[in-house]
Coordinates of C-alpha atoms and ligand atoms in Angstrom, one line a residue:
X1 CA -5.9 -9.1 -0.5
X2 CA -3.4 -8.4 2.2
X3 CA -0.8 -11.2 2.7
X4 CA -0.9 -12.8 6.1
X5 CA 2.2 -12.6 8.3
X6 CA 3.8 -15.8 9.3
X7 CA 2.2 -15.6 12.7
X8 CA -1.2 -15.0 11.3
X9 CA -0.6 -17.9 8.9
X10 CA 0.4 -20.1 11.8
X11 CA -2.8 -19.2 13.5
X12 CA -4.8 -19.9 10.4
X13 CA -8.0 -21.2 12.0
X14 CA -10.8 -23.2 10.5
X15 CA -11.4 -23.2 6.8
X16 CA -10.3 -20.1 5.2
X17 CA -9.4 -17.1 7.4
X18 CA -8.1 -14.1 5.5
X19 CA -7.5 -10.4 5.9
X20 CA -9.1 -7.5 4.2
X21 CA -7.9 -5.3 1.3
X22 CA -5.5 -2.7 2.6
X23 CA -6.1 -0.3 -0.3
X24 CA -9.9 -0.2 0.4
X25 CA -9.2 0.5 4.1
X26 CA -7.8 3.9 3.2
X27 CA -11.2 5.1 2.0
X28 CA -12.6 5.2 5.5
X29 CA -9.7 5.1 8.0
X30 CA -9.1 8.5 9.6
X31 CA -5.5 9.8 9.2
X32 CA -3.6 10.0 12.5
X33 CA -1.8 13.2 13.4
X34 CA 1.7 13.4 11.8
X35 CA 3.3 13.2 15.2
X36 CA 2.1 11.9 18.6
X37 CA -0.2 14.4 20.1
X38 CA -2.3 14.5 23.4
X39 CA -4.8 16.9 24.9
X40 CA -5.2 17.7 28.6
X41 CA -8.7 17.2 30.0
X42 CA -9.8 19.3 32.9
X43 CA -10.3 17.6 36.3
X44 CA -14.0 17.4 37.1
X45 CA -16.6 16.4 39.7
X46 CA -18.6 13.4 38.5
X47 CA -22.1 12.8 39.9
X48 CA -22.7 9.4 41.5
X49 CA -25.6 7.7 39.7
X50 CA -25.9 4.7 42.0
X51 CA -24.4 2.8 44.9
X52 CA -24.7 -1.0 45.0
X53 CA -23.2 -4.1 46.7
X54 CA -22.4 -5.9 43.5
X55 CA -21.8 -4.2 40.2
X56 CA -21.7 -6.3 37.1
X57 CA -20.2 -4.7 34.0
X58 CA -21.4 -6.3 30.7
X59 CA -24.6 -8.1 30.1
X60 CA -23.3 -11.0 28.0
X61 CA -23.8 -14.7 29.0
X62 CA -21.2 -14.2 31.9
X63 CA -22.6 -10.9 33.1
X64 CA -26.2 -12.0 32.9
X65 CA -25.6 -15.1 34.9
X66 CA -23.4 -13.2 37.4
X67 CA -26.1 -10.6 38.1
X68 CA -28.8 -13.2 38.5
X69 CA -26.7 -15.5 40.7
X70 CA -25.6 -12.6 42.9
X71 CA -29.1 -11.4 43.4
X72 CA -30.3 -14.9 44.2
X73 CA -27.5 -15.2 46.7
X74 CA -29.0 -12.1 48.5
X75 CA -27.0 -9.2 47.2
X76 CA -28.1 -5.8 45.9
X77 CA -27.0 -5.9 42.2
X78 CA -26.7 -3.5 39.4
X79 CA -25.8 -4.6 35.8
X80 CA -24.5 -2.1 33.3
X81 CA -24.5 -2.8 29.6
X82 CA -23.4 -0.5 26.8
X83 CA -25.9 -1.8 24.2
X84 CA -29.7 -1.9 24.2
X85 CA -30.0 -5.6 25.0
X86 CA -28.6 -8.4 27.1
X87 CA -27.0 -11.6 25.9
X88 CA -23.8 -10.1 24.5
X89 CA -22.5 -12.2 21.6
X90 CA -25.2 -14.9 22.2
X91 CA -27.8 -12.4 21.0
X92 CA -26.2 -9.3 19.6
X93 CA -23.4 -11.2 18.1
X94 CA -25.8 -13.7 16.5
X95 CA -23.8 -16.5 18.1
X96 CA -27.1 -18.4 18.5
X97 CA -25.6 -21.8 18.4
X98 CA -25.2 -22.6 22.0
X99 CA -22.3 -25.1 22.3
X100 CA -22.3 -28.4 24.1
X101 CA -23.8 -28.5 27.6
X102 CA -23.6 -32.3 27.8
X103 CA -20.6 -34.5 28.3
X104 CA -19.7 -37.6 26.3
X105 CA -22.3 -39.7 28.2
X106 CA -25.1 -37.2 27.5
X107 CA -25.1 -35.9 31.1
X108 CA -26.1 -32.2 31.4
X109 CA -23.0 -30.9 33.1
X110 CA -23.6 -27.2 32.4
X111 CA -26.7 -26.8 34.4
X112 CA -27.8 -24.0 36.7
X113 CA -28.7 -20.7 35.2
X114 CA -27.8 -21.7 31.6
X115 CA -30.1 -24.7 31.7
X116 CA -32.9 -22.6 33.3
X117 CA -32.6 -20.0 30.6
X118 CA -32.9 -22.5 27.8
X119 CA -35.8 -24.3 29.5
X120 CA -37.7 -21.0 29.9
X121 CA -37.4 -20.1 26.2
X122 CA -40.6 -20.7 24.2
X123 CA -40.4 -24.1 22.5
X124 CA -40.3 -22.6 19.0
X125 CA -37.3 -20.4 20.0
X126 CA -35.0 -23.4 20.7
X127 CA -34.0 -26.2 18.3
X128 CA -31.8 -29.1 19.5
X129 CA -31.7 -32.8 20.0
X130 CA -34.3 -34.2 22.4
X131 CA -33.0 -35.2 25.9
X132 CA -33.4 -38.9 25.3
X133 CA -30.8 -38.7 22.5
X134 CA -28.1 -36.8 24.4
X135 CA -24.9 -39.0 24.3
X136 CA -26.3 -41.3 21.6
X137 CA -23.7 -42.7 19.2
X138 CA -26.3 -44.2 16.8
X139 CA -25.1 -43.5 13.3
X140 CA -28.5 -42.3 12.0
X141 CA -29.1 -40.0 15.0
X142 CA -25.6 -38.6 14.7
X143 CA -25.9 -38.0 11.0
X144 CA -29.2 -36.2 11.4
X145 CA -28.0 -34.0 14.3
X146 CA -24.6 -33.3 12.8
X147 CA -26.4 -31.5 9.9
X148 CA -28.1 -29.3 12.6
X149 CA -25.0 -28.6 14.8
X150 CA -26.4 -31.1 17.4
X151 CA -23.7 -33.8 17.1
X152 CA -19.9 -33.6 17.7
X153 CA -17.3 -36.4 17.4
X154 CA -19.9 -39.0 16.7
X155 CA -22.0 -38.1 19.7
X156 CA -25.4 -36.4 19.9
X157 CA -25.1 -33.4 22.2
X158 CA -27.3 -30.7 23.8
X159 CA -26.1 -27.8 21.7
X160 CA -29.2 -26.0 20.5
X161 CA -29.9 -23.1 18.2
X162 CA -31.9 -20.3 19.8
X163 CA -33.9 -17.3 18.6
X164 CA -31.9 -14.3 19.8
X165 CA -34.9 -12.0 20.2
X166 CA -36.5 -14.3 22.7
X167 CA -33.2 -14.7 24.5
X168 CA -32.9 -10.9 24.8
X169 CA -36.4 -10.6 26.0
X170 CA -36.2 -13.4 28.5
X171 CA -32.8 -12.3 29.9
X172 CA -34.2 -8.9 30.9
X173 CA -37.4 -10.3 32.3
X174 CA -35.5 -12.8 34.5
X175 CA -33.3 -10.1 35.9
X176 CA -36.2 -7.7 36.6
X177 CA -38.2 -10.6 38.2
X178 CA -35.2 -11.4 40.5
X179 CA -34.8 -7.7 41.5
X180 CA -31.6 -6.9 39.6
X181 CA -31.2 -3.2 38.8
X182 CA -30.3 -2.5 35.2
X183 CA -28.7 0.3 33.2
X184 CA -28.6 -0.2 29.4
X185 CA -27.0 2.3 26.9
X186 CA -24.3 2.9 29.5
X187 CA -20.7 2.4 28.5
X188 CA -18.4 1.8 31.5
X189 CA -15.3 3.9 31.1
X190 CA -12.9 3.8 34.0
X191 CA -12.5 2.0 37.3
X192 CA -12.2 4.2 40.4
X193 CA -9.1 2.8 42.2
X194 CA -8.1 2.9 45.8
X195 CA -4.9 0.9 46.1
X196 CA -5.9 -2.8 45.7
X197 CA -9.6 -2.0 45.7
X198 CA -11.9 -0.9 42.9
X199 CA -14.3 1.5 44.6
X200 CA -16.5 1.8 41.5
X201 CA -16.5 2.9 37.9
X202 CA -17.4 5.8 35.8
X203 CA -19.6 5.3 32.8
X204 CA -20.7 7.4 29.8
X205 CA -24.2 7.7 28.5
X206 CA -26.5 10.3 27.0
X207 CA -26.5 11.9 30.5
X208 CA -22.8 12.4 30.3
X209 CA -20.2 10.9 32.7
X210 CA -21.4 9.5 35.9
X211 CA -20.1 7.1 38.6
X212 CA -21.3 4.0 40.3
X213 CA -19.9 2.9 43.7
X214 CA -19.8 -0.8 44.6
X215 CA -18.3 -3.3 47.1
X216 CA -17.5 -6.0 44.6
X217 CA -17.2 -5.6 40.9
X218 CA -17.6 -8.3 38.2
X219 CA -15.8 -7.5 35.0
X220 CA -17.9 -9.3 32.4
X221 CA -16.9 -7.2 29.4
X222 CA -15.4 -10.2 27.5
X223 CA -12.4 -8.0 26.8
X224 CA -11.3 -7.6 30.4
X225 CA -11.8 -3.8 29.9
X226 CA -12.0 -3.0 33.6
X227 CA -9.0 -4.9 34.7
X228 CA -7.0 -3.6 31.8
X229 CA -8.0 0.0 32.6
X230 CA -7.1 -0.6 36.2
X231 CA -3.6 -1.2 35.0
X232 CA -3.7 -5.0 35.9
X233 CA -1.4 -7.2 33.9
X234 CA -3.2 -9.5 31.5
X235 CA -2.4 -12.1 28.8
X236 CA -3.2 -11.5 25.2
X237 CA -2.1 -14.2 22.8
X238 CA -4.8 -16.5 21.4
X239 CA -2.1 -19.0 20.6
X240 CA 0.6 -20.2 23.0
X241 CA 3.7 -18.2 22.0
X242 CA 1.7 -16.6 19.2
X243 CA 3.5 -13.3 19.0
X244 CA 0.5 -11.0 19.5
X245 CA -2.1 -13.1 17.7
X246 CA -5.5 -11.9 18.6
X247 CA -7.7 -14.6 17.0
X248 CA -10.1 -13.8 14.1
X249 CA -13.0 -11.4 14.1
X250 CA -16.1 -11.1 12.1
X251 CA -19.7 -9.8 12.1
X252 CA -22.1 -12.7 11.6
X253 CA -25.3 -12.6 9.5
X254 CA -28.7 -14.2 9.5
X255 CA -30.7 -14.7 6.3
X256 CA -34.4 -15.5 6.2
X257 CA -36.5 -16.9 3.3
X258 CA -34.3 -20.0 3.1
X259 CA -35.5 -23.5 2.5
X260 CA -32.9 -25.3 4.6
X261 CA -34.4 -28.7 4.2
X262 CA -33.8 -28.4 0.4
X263 CA -30.2 -27.2 1.0
X264 CA -29.5 -30.2 3.3
X265 CA -31.1 -32.6 0.8
X266 CA -28.9 -31.1 -2.0
X267 CA -25.8 -31.6 0.1
X268 CA -26.7 -35.2 0.9
X269 CA -27.9 -36.2 -2.5
X270 CA -25.2 -34.5 -4.6
X271 CA -22.0 -34.0 -2.5
X272 CA -20.0 -33.5 -5.7
X273 CA -22.2 -30.6 -6.8
X274 CA -22.1 -29.1 -3.3
X275 CA -18.3 -29.2 -3.3
X276 CA -18.2 -27.6 -6.7
X277 CA -20.6 -24.9 -5.6
X278 CA -18.5 -24.0 -2.6
X279 CA -15.3 -24.2 -4.6
X280 CA -16.8 -21.8 -7.1
X281 CA -17.9 -19.5 -4.3
X282 CA -14.4 -19.6 -2.9
X283 CA -13.0 -18.6 -6.3
X284 CA -15.6 -15.9 -7.0
X285 CA -15.7 -14.4 -3.5
X286 CA -12.2 -15.0 -2.3
X287 CA -13.7 -17.0 0.6
X288 CA -16.8 -19.2 1.0
X289 CA -18.6 -19.2 4.3
X290 CA -20.8 -22.2 5.2
X291 CA -24.4 -21.6 6.2
X292 CA -25.9 -23.5 9.2
X293 CA -29.5 -23.9 9.9
X294 CA -31.0 -21.5 12.6
X295 CA -33.6 -22.2 15.2
X296 CA -36.1 -22.4 12.3
X297 CA -35.8 -24.1 9.0
X298 CA -36.2 -20.9 7.0
X299 CA -33.3 -19.1 8.8
X300 CA -29.7 -19.5 7.8
X301 CA -26.8 -18.4 10.0
X302 CA -23.3 -17.5 8.8
X303 CA -20.9 -17.3 11.8
X304 CA -18.0 -16.2 9.6
X305 CA -16.2 -14.9 7.6
X306 CA -13.3 -15.3 10.1
X307 CA -11.0 -12.3 9.4
X308 CA -7.5 -12.8 10.9
X309 CA -4.8 -10.4 11.8
X310 CA -7.0 -7.9 13.7
X311 CA -7.5 -6.9 17.3
X312 CA -10.8 -6.8 19.0
X313 CA -9.6 -3.8 21.1
X314 CA -8.4 -1.6 18.3
X315 CA -11.1 0.7 17.0
X316 CA -9.6 0.9 13.5
X317 CA -9.5 -2.8 13.2
X318 CA -13.1 -3.1 14.6
X319 CA -14.3 -0.7 11.9
X320 CA -12.5 -2.5 9.1
X321 CA -13.9 -5.8 10.1
X322 CA -17.5 -4.4 10.2
X323 CA -17.1 -3.0 6.7
X324 CA -15.4 -6.1 5.3
X325 CA -17.9 -8.5 6.9
X326 CA -20.9 -6.8 5.4
X327 CA -19.2 -6.6 2.0
X328 CA -18.8 -10.3 2.1
X329 CA -22.4 -10.8 3.4
X330 CA -23.7 -9.1 0.3
X331 CA -21.4 -11.0 -2.1
X332 CA -22.4 -14.3 -0.5
X333 CA -26.1 -13.4 -0.8
X334 CA -25.7 -12.8 -4.6
X335 CA -23.8 -16.1 -5.0
X336 CA -26.1 -18.2 -2.9
X337 CA -29.3 -16.8 -4.4
X338 CA -28.0 -17.7 -7.9
X339 CA -26.4 -21.0 -7.2
X340 CA -27.6 -22.7 -4.0
X341 CA -30.8 -24.8 -3.9
X342 CA -33.0 -23.5 -1.1
X343 CA -31.5 -20.0 -1.2
X344 CA -33.3 -18.6 -4.2
X345 CA -35.5 -16.3 -2.0
X346 CA -33.1 -15.7 0.8
X347 CA -33.0 -12.1 2.1
X348 CA -30.8 -10.2 4.6
X349 CA -32.5 -10.5 7.9
X350 CA -29.8 -9.1 10.1
X351 CA -26.1 -8.5 10.4
X352 CA -25.0 -8.8 13.9
X353 CA -25.3 -5.6 16.1
X354 CA -22.3 -6.8 18.1
X355 CA -19.0 -7.6 16.3
X356 CA -17.9 -11.2 16.9
X357 CA -14.8 -11.2 19.1
X358 CA -13.6 -14.5 20.3
X359 CA -10.6 -13.4 22.3
X360 CA -8.7 -10.3 23.2
X361 CA -7.3 -10.2 26.8
X362 CA -7.2 -12.9 29.5
X363 CA -7.1 -12.4 33.2
X364 CA -4.1 -13.1 35.4
X365 CA -6.0 -14.8 38.2
X366 CA -5.1 -16.5 41.5
X367 CA -5.1 -19.7 39.5
X368 CA -5.0 -20.5 35.7
X369 CA -6.9 -23.3 34.1
X370 CA -4.5 -25.0 31.7
X371 CA -4.5 -27.8 29.2
X372 CA -2.2 -29.7 31.5
X373 CA -4.9 -29.6 34.2
X374 CA -7.6 -31.2 32.0
X375 CA -5.3 -33.5 30.2
X376 CA -4.5 -35.0 33.6
X377 CA -8.1 -34.9 34.7
X378 CA -7.3 -32.7 37.7
X379 CA -10.2 -31.9 39.9
X380 CA -9.9 -28.6 41.7
X381 CA -10.9 -28.3 45.3
X382 CA -12.4 -24.9 44.6
X383 CA -14.4 -26.3 41.7
X384 CA -17.3 -24.2 40.6
X385 CA -18.5 -26.4 37.8
X386 CA -17.4 -28.6 35.0
X387 CA -17.1 -28.2 31.3
X388 CA -17.5 -30.9 28.7
X389 CA -14.0 -31.9 27.6
X390 CA -12.7 -31.2 24.0
X391 CA -12.6 -34.9 23.2
X392 CA -13.5 -38.4 24.5
X393 CA -9.9 -38.8 25.5
X394 CA -10.4 -36.5 28.5
X395 CA -12.6 -36.4 31.6
X396 CA -14.9 -33.5 32.2
X397 CA -13.0 -30.3 32.9
X398 CA -13.0 -29.1 36.5
X399 CA -13.2 -25.3 36.6
X400 CA -11.5 -23.6 39.6
X401 CA -12.9 -20.5 41.3
X402 CA -9.5 -18.9 41.6
X403 CA -9.3 -18.6 37.8
X404 CA -12.0 -15.9 38.1
X405 CA -10.3 -13.9 40.8
X406 CA -8.1 -11.1 39.7
X407 CA -4.7 -11.7 41.3
X408 CA -3.9 -8.1 41.9
X409 CA -7.2 -6.7 43.2
X410 CA -9.2 -7.4 46.3
X411 CA -12.7 -7.1 44.9
X412 CA -12.6 -7.9 41.2
X413 CA -13.9 -11.0 39.5
X414 CA -13.7 -11.7 35.8
X415 CA -15.8 -14.6 34.5
X416 CA -16.5 -15.3 30.8
X417 CA -14.3 -15.5 27.8
X418 CA -11.5 -13.6 29.4
X419 CA -11.1 -15.8 32.5
X420 CA -7.6 -16.9 33.6
X421 CA -6.7 -19.8 31.3
X422 CA -4.3 -20.8 28.6
X423 CA -5.1 -20.5 24.9
X424 CA -6.1 -24.1 24.4
X425 CA -8.4 -23.9 27.3
X426 CA -9.9 -20.5 26.2
X427 CA -10.9 -22.3 22.9
X428 CA -13.7 -24.1 24.8
X429 CA -14.1 -22.1 28.0
X430 CA -15.2 -19.1 25.9
X431 CA -18.2 -21.0 24.7
X432 CA -21.6 -19.6 25.8
X433 CA -22.5 -22.4 28.3
X434 CA -19.1 -22.1 30.0
X435 CA -19.6 -18.3 30.3
X436 CA -22.9 -19.0 32.0
X437 CA -21.1 -21.4 34.3
X438 CA -18.3 -19.0 35.3
X439 CA -20.7 -16.0 35.4
X440 CA -23.0 -17.8 37.8
X441 CA -20.0 -18.7 40.1
X442 CA -18.6 -15.2 40.0
X443 CA -22.1 -13.8 40.9
X444 CA -22.4 -16.1 43.9
X445 CA -18.9 -15.3 45.0
X446 CA -19.4 -11.6 44.7
X447 CA -22.6 -11.7 46.8
X448 CA -20.9 -13.8 49.5
X449 CA -17.8 -11.7 49.6
X450 CA -19.9 -8.5 49.8
X451 CA -22.1 -9.8 52.6
X452 CA -19.1 -11.0 54.6
X453 CA -17.0 -7.9 53.8
X454 CA -14.0 -9.9 52.8
X455 CA -11.8 -9.9 49.7
X456 CA -13.1 -12.2 47.0
X457 CA -9.9 -14.2 47.2
X458 CA -10.5 -15.1 50.8
X459 CA -13.9 -16.7 50.2
X460 CA -14.4 -20.2 51.6
X461 CA -14.8 -22.5 48.6
X462 CA -17.3 -24.8 50.5
X463 CA -19.7 -21.9 51.1
X464 CA -19.5 -21.0 47.4
X465 CA -20.1 -24.6 46.3
X466 CA -23.0 -25.0 48.7
X467 CA -24.8 -21.9 47.3
X468 CA -24.0 -22.9 43.7
X469 CA -25.6 -26.3 44.3
X470 CA -28.6 -24.6 45.9
X471 CA -28.9 -22.6 42.7
X472 CA -28.9 -25.8 40.6
X473 CA -25.3 -25.8 39.3
X474 CA -23.6 -29.2 38.7
X475 CA -20.4 -30.0 40.5
X476 CA -18.5 -33.2 40.2
X477 CA -18.9 -33.9 43.9
X478 CA -22.6 -34.4 43.0
X479 CA -21.7 -37.2 40.7
X480 CA -20.6 -40.8 41.0
X481 CA -17.2 -40.3 42.5
X482 CA -15.5 -43.0 40.5
X483 CA -16.7 -41.5 37.2
X484 CA -16.0 -38.0 38.1
X485 CA -12.3 -38.1 38.7
X486 CA -11.4 -40.3 35.7
X487 CA -7.9 -39.5 34.4
X488 CA -5.9 -38.4 37.4
X489 CA -5.5 -37.3 40.9
X490 CA -6.9 -34.1 42.4
X491 CA -4.4 -31.2 42.7
X492 CA -3.6 -30.1 46.3
X493 CA -6.2 -28.8 48.7
X494 CA -7.5 -25.4 47.7
X495 CA -10.4 -25.0 49.9
X496 CA -9.6 -21.8 51.8
X497 CA -8.4 -19.2 49.5
X498 CA -6.1 -16.3 50.4
X499 CA -5.4 -13.6 47.8
X500 CA -1.9 -12.4 47.1
X501 CA -2.7 -8.8 46.5
X502 CA 0.2 -6.5 45.4
X503 CA -0.6 -2.9 44.6
X504 CA -1.9 -2.0 41.1
Ligands
LIG601 C1 -18.1 -15.6 15.5 C2 -18.1 -16.3 16.8 C3 -18.6 -17.6 16.8 C4 -18.8 -18.3 18.0 N1 -19.3 -19.5 18.0 C5 -19.8 -20.0 19.2 C6 -20.7 -21.2 19.2 O1 -21.0 -21.7 18.1 N2 -21.2 -21.6 20.4 C7 -20.8 -21.0 21.6 O2 -21.3 -21.4 22.6 N3 -20.0 -20.0 21.6 C8 -19.5 -19.5 20.4 N4 -18.7 -18.3 20.5 C9 -18.2 -17.8 21.7 C10 -19.2 -17.0 22.6 O3 -20.1 -16.4 21.8 C11 -18.5 -15.9 23.4 O4 -17.2 -16.3 23.8 C12 -19.4 -15.6 24.6 O5 -20.5 -15.0 24.2 C13 -18.6 -14.8 25.6 O6 -19.5 -14.4 26.7 P1 -19.1 -13.2 27.6 O7 -20.2 -12.9 28.5 O8 -17.8 -13.5 28.2 O9 -18.8 -11.9 26.6 P2 -19.7 -11.2 25.6 O10 -20.7 -12.2 25.0 O11 -18.7 -10.6 24.6 O12 -20.5 -10.2 26.4 C14 -19.9 -9.0 26.9 C15 -20.9 -7.9 27.1 O13 -20.3 -6.8 27.8 C16 -20.7 -5.6 27.2 N5 -19.6 -4.7 27.4 C17 -18.3 -4.8 27.0 N6 -17.6 -3.7 27.4 C18 -18.5 -2.9 28.1 C19 -18.3 -1.7 28.7 N7 -17.1 -1.1 28.8 N8 -19.4 -1.2 29.3 C20 -20.6 -1.8 29.3 N9 -20.8 -3.0 28.7 C21 -19.7 -3.5 28.1 C22 -20.9 -6.0 25.7 O14 -21.7 -5.1 25.1 C23 -21.5 -7.4 25.8 O15 -22.9 -7.3 25.9 C24 -18.4 -17.7 19.3 C25 -17.9 -16.4 19.2 C26 -17.8 -15.7 18.0 C27 -17.2 -14.3 18.1

């Protein structure tokens, strides 16, 4: 096992993060040239594949919501995704545990497209606490739902498990119904720059390299690929002052053939035996990952093992983490089948088609959502929605539009896990519901800016909020005003937004 550096150790997250075996890496890692070497590529003419008003790059939670919202706001929209499905990590990454959409009072604060998506899934494809229990602090209810990922800090929450295949299917159908154009199997390569504007992108597919031209572009790659390739500055640490810490990576797994009710009963009835089993697993496997129940009682989800010290934008690291995660998946299967009640007949249903990357780069936006903001309960005047807060000590978190607007480009928005925020804020703003929220807002903004032919940073926040409300989003202005601003005064007026747009 490779020793963790002091920084990695400092960012030791969760139960037992660790790094992979350096000696084993050598078996599959290609050797670099002995000295730095480059090749010159010939200049070429690239065919234009499509022209659109709004281009959304990436079909994860943020990109899906952005495309749908932009279309519903009247724009011509094209979404480009490198894989064969939509949903990003929420489907392909097997992150099927949709985190909290309700606040501490049980109010559904992440509404809009995220809510609609969950409501349209077939009933047997979603498992979570019923509406009448959201916000409940009853000990029995909390105990029941805690075992099923449906309670947090002694409160029952709306944080369901979903079947990823249904989410993939439904996401595509909703976009097609709305009239969004779609390109799958298309990997966006480079932005086409014209001073502060991005005129479009090139992408690679089985048809070779092609271009798409657009008026407004939404970078929903999760890793801020477009902004980074455009040469925009970005932030990278997952920990304040973390010295290059990238957070941990892993490929999750799903097992079927599990009797989860038996496993939960075992844990409840014999906590000592359960502890021993996990300790033994830790000793035998080097690390023990905890199963959680999926959307169905016979499906177990492992969202680890969290491997630290790697970068989600380094192809060698990505390869290592894939190899190591699957090795651990097989080792865990063997141990659980032999030792864990309810897992005797478990089988490998799927390892995630998309590697689990929590954090790589963060946008430098016109604004930045920070822990100071939500600790003080600041309500932003360009609020595009609210997130549940990390603990009962804080009011709901007001999310500013300007944290999605690239500071150094006229027509680039970046919702999702790479929005402009500090590391503490990224820890919850990266969750799937929050990515739906920021994606929907970016989509509406992109459509309005395109139709008015103005830079995205000059959009009137009132118009943006009105369209978001029309699309079912929840904004604090909708709520009881005394409850909504708990914790502190609003920060200065930010209604009319003007971009400061230095050259790339
Ligand atoms: C292991 C793990 C556990 C997590 N646990 C939870 C949890 O329990 N609950 C929760 O709510 N959230 C959880 N999260 C966080 C959440 O899954 C992600 O932060 C969220 O999915 C991010 O959404 P996104 O749309 O910003 O990016 P992504 O989901 O990463 O989607 C980005 C999409 O863009 C596509 N793309 C990227 N680059 C290109 C390109 N160049 N060209 C074309 N397409 C491209 C990708 O293929 C992908 O489909 C977890 C994350 C991980 C990794």
